[in-house]
Short mmCIF file of C-alpha atoms in Angstrom, two decimals:
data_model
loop_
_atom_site.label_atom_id
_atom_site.label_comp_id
_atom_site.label_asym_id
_atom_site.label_seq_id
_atom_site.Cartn_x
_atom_site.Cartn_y
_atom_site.Cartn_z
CA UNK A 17 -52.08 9.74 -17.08
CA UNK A 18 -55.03 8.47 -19.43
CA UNK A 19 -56.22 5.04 -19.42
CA UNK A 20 -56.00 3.36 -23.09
CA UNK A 21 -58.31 0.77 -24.15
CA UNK A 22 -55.64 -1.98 -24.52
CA UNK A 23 -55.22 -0.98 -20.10
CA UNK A 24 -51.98 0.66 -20.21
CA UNK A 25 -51.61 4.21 -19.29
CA UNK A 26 -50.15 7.13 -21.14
CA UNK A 27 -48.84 10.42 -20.48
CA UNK A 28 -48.29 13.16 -23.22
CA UNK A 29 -44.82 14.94 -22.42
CA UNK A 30 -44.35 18.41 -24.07
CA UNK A 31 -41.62 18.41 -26.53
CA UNK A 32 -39.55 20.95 -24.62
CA UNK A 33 -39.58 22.64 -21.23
CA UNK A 34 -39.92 19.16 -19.21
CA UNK A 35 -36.93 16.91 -18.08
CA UNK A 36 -38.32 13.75 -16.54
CA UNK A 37 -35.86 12.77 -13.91
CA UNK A 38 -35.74 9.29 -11.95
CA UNK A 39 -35.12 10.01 -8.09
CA UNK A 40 -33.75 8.79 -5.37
CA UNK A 41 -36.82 8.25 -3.37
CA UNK A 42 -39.08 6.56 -6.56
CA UNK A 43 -35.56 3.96 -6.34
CA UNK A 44 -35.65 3.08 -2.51
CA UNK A 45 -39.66 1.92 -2.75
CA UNK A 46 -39.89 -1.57 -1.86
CA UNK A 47 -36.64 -1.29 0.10
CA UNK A 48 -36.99 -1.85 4.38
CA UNK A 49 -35.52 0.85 6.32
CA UNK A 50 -32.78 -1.08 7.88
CA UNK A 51 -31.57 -1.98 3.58
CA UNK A 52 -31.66 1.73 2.65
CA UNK A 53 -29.29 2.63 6.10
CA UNK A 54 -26.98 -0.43 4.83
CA UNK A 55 -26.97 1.00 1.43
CA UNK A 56 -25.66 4.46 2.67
CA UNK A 57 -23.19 2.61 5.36
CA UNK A 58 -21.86 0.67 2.01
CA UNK A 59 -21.46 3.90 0.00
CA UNK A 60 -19.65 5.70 3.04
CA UNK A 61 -17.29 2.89 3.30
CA UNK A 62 -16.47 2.78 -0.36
CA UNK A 63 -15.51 6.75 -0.14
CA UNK A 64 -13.36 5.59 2.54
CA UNK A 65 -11.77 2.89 0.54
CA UNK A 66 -10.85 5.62 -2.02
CA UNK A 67 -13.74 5.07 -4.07
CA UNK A 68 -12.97 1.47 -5.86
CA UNK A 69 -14.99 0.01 -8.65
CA UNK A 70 -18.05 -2.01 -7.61
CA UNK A 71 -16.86 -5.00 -8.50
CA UNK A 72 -13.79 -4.20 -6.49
CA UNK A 73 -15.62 -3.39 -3.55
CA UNK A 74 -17.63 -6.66 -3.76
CA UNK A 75 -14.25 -8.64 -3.79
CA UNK A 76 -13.05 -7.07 -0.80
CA UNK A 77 -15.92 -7.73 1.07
CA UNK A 78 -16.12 -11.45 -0.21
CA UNK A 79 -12.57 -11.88 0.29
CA UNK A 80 -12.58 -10.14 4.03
CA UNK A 81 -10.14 -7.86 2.81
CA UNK A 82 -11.60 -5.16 5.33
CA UNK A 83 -11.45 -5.85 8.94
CA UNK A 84 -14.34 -5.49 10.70
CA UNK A 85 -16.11 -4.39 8.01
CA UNK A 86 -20.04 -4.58 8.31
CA UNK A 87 -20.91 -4.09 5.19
CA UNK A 88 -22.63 -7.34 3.32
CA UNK A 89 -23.07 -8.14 -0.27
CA UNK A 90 -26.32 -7.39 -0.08
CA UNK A 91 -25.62 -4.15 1.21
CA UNK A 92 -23.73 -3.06 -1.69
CA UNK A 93 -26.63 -4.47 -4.37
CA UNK A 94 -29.33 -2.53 -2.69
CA UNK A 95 -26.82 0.91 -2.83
CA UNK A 96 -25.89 -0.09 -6.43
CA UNK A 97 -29.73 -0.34 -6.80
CA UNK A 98 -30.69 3.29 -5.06
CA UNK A 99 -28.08 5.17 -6.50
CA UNK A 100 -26.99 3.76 -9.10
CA UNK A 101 -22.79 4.40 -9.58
CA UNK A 102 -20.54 6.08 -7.38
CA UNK A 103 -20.81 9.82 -8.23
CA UNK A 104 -17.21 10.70 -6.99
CA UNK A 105 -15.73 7.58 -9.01
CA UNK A 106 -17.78 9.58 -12.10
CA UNK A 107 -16.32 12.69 -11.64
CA UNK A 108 -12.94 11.67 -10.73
CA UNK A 109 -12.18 8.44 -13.55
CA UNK A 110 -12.04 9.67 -16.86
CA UNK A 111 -11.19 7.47 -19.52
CA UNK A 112 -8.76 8.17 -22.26
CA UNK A 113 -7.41 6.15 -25.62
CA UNK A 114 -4.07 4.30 -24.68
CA UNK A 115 -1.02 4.92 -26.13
CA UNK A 116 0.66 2.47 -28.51
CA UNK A 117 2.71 -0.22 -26.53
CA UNK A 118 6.61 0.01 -26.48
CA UNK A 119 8.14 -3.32 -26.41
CA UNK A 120 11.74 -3.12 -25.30
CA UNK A 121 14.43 -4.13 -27.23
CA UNK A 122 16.25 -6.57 -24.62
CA UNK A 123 14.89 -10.06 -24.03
CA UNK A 124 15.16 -10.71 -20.15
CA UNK A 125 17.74 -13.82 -19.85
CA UNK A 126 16.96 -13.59 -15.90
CA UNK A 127 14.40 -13.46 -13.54
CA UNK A 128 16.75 -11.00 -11.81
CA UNK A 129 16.59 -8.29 -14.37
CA UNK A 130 13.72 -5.58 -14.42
CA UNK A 131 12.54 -3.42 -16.88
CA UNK A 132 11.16 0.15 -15.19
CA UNK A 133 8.48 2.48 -16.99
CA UNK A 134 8.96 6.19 -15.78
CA UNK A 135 7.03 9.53 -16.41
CA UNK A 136 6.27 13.06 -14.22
CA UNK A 137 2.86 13.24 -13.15
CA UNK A 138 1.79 16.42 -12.11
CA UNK A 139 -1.03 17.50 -9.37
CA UNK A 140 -1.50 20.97 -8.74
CA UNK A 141 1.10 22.46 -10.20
CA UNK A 142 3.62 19.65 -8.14
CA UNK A 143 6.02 17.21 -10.26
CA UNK A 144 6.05 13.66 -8.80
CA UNK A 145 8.49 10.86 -10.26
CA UNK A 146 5.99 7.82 -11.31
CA UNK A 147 7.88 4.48 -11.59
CA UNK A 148 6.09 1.18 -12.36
CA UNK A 149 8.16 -2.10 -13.39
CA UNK A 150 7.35 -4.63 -15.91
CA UNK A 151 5.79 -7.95 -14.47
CA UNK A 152 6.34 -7.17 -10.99
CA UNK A 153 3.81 -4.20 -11.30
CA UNK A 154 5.83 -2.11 -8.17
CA UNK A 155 5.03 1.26 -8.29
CA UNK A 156 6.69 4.23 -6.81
CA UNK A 157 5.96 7.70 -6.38
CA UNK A 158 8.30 10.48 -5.41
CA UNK A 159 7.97 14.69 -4.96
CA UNK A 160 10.13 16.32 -7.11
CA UNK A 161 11.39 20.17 -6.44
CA UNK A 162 12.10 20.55 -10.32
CA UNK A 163 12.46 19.07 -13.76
CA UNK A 164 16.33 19.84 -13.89
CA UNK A 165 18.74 16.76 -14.74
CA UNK A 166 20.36 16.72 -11.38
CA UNK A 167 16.82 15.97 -9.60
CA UNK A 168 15.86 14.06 -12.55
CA UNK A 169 19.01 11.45 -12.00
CA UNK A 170 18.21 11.56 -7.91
CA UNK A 171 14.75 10.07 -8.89
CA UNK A 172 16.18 7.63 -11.32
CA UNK A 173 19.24 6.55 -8.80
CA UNK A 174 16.41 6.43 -5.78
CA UNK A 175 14.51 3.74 -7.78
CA UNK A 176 17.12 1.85 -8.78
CA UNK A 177 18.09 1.29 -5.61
CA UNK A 178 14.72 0.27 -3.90
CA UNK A 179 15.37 -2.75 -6.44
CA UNK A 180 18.78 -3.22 -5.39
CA UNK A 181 17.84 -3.44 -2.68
CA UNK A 182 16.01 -6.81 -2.73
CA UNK A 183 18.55 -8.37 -4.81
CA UNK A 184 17.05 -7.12 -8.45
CA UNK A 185 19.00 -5.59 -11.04
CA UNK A 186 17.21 -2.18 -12.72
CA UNK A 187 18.48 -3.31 -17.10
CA UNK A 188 16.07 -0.94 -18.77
CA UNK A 189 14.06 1.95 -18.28
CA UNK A 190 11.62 3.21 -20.31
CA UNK A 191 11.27 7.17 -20.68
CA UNK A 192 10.43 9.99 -22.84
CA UNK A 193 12.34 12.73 -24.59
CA UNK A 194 12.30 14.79 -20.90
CA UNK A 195 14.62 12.25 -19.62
CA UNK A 196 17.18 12.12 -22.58
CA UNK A 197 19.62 14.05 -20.59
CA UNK A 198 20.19 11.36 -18.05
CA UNK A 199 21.58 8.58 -20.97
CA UNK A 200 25.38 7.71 -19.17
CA UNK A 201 24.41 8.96 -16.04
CA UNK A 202 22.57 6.21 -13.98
CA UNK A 203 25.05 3.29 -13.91
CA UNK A 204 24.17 0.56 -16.19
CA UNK A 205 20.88 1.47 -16.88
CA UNK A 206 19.86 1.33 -20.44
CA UNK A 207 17.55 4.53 -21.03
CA UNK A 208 14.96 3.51 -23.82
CA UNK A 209 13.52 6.94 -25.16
CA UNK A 210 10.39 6.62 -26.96
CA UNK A 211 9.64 8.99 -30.02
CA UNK A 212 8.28 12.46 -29.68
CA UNK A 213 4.75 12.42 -28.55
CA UNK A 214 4.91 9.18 -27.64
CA UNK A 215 4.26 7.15 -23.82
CA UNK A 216 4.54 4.11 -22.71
CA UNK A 217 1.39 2.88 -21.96
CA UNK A 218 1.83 1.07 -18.52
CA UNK A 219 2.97 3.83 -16.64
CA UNK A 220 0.34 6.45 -18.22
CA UNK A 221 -2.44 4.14 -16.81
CA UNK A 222 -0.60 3.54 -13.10
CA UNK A 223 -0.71 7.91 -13.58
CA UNK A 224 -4.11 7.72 -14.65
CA UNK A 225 -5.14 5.68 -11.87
CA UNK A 226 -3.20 7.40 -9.18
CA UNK A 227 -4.88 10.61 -10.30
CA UNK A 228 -8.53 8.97 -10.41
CA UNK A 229 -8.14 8.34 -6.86
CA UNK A 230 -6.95 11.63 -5.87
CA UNK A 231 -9.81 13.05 -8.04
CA UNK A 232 -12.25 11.12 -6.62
CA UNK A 233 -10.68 11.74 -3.25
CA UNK A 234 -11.17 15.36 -3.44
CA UNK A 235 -15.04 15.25 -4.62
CA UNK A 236 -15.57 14.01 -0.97
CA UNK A 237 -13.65 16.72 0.59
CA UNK A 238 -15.48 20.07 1.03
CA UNK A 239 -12.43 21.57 -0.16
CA UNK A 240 -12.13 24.03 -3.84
CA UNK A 241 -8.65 22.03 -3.86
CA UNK A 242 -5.91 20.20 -2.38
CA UNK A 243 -3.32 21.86 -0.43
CA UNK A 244 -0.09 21.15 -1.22
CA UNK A 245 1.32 20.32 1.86
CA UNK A 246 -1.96 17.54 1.84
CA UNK A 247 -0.46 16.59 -1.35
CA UNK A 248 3.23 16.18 0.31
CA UNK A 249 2.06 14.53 3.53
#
């Protein structure tokens, strides 16, 4: 570096060949030993966690979601400081441009009555059933052998029942053209079908989310891959 007059001092970088690149260790100056070991603790725990957003992990260690948890507020600025966002939570959350919403063409008359939002997601080359309702925001996930209409109703009939089960009635569900088969088949449920090409956008984001976590899962594992009976379990 050469001193200017004005003081300041300047360094001439080449045009090519040199890639200046902040580090780790230039980060953690002015940072005690025992705040760089509570940083790392902090990270570890949010792999743990499944690898949340920051501002996530700050509420559930304001809240005392996490029992026994040691790791402060503090803890989690000086990490967020050091080294800067989660790396797995990079790698594993991609964003994407929603779909267009579908607005069903019932009105709800009861409080009793739910509207379900259904899709496959697929993980390795493995079909799972992805259910999220309407307002109550449950979501379900189940392993399906195949995409034939005889597995496809035994998803459908499973969820319908987990409602039934606490006294709600299943009215709608909202599908694509894969599920166009099943319209008679699942008792009273009215099967909305949305055009070709077309999702609805709640459960596409619960598969997107489910799938971030997995992803970001897996970039803590020293594993190529998941196996599938990891996947099952």
């Amino acid at each position: 570096f050469n001193c200017l007059p004005s003081g300041l001092y300047r360094h001439r970088v080449p045009s090519t060949g040199v890639c200046l690149v902040v580090t780790v260790d230039s980060l953690a100056e002015g940072y005690s030993p025992r705040q760089i070991a509570s940083a790392k603790n902090a990270r570890k725990a949010m792999s743990m966690m499944g690898s949340p957003s920051a501002a996530t992990f700050k509420l559930m260690v304001r809240d005392s979601l996490i029992n026994n948890c040691p790791v402060t507020l503090d803890a989690i600025r000086v990490a967020n400081n050091i080294f800067g966002p989660d790396a797995a939570s990079l790698q594993g959350k991609m964003a994407r441009r929603p779909p267009e919403h579908v607005d069903s063409e019932l009105v709800d008359t009861r409080n009793l009555d739910v509207i379900v939002i259904a899709d496959l997601m697929f993980v390795n080359g493995l079909s799972f059933f992805v259910s999220i309702s309407r307002n109550i925001t449950l979501i379900t996930v189940t392993y399906m052998p195949s995409r034939t209409t005889a597995d496809l109703k035994k998803g459908m009939t499973q969820i319908v029942l987990v409602y039934r089960r606490r006294g709600l009635t299943v009215t709608t569900a909202m599908v694509d053209n894969q599920f166009n088969p099943l319209r008679g088949l699942v008792g009273d449920v009215d099967l909305n079908v949305t055009a070709a090409a077309e999702h609805a956008p709640e459960v596409e984001r619960c598969i997107r989310m489910i799938k971030e976590r997995v992803q970001a899962q897996k970039c803590h594992m020293p594993l190529l891959g998941f196996p599938h009976g990891w996947l099952l379990g």
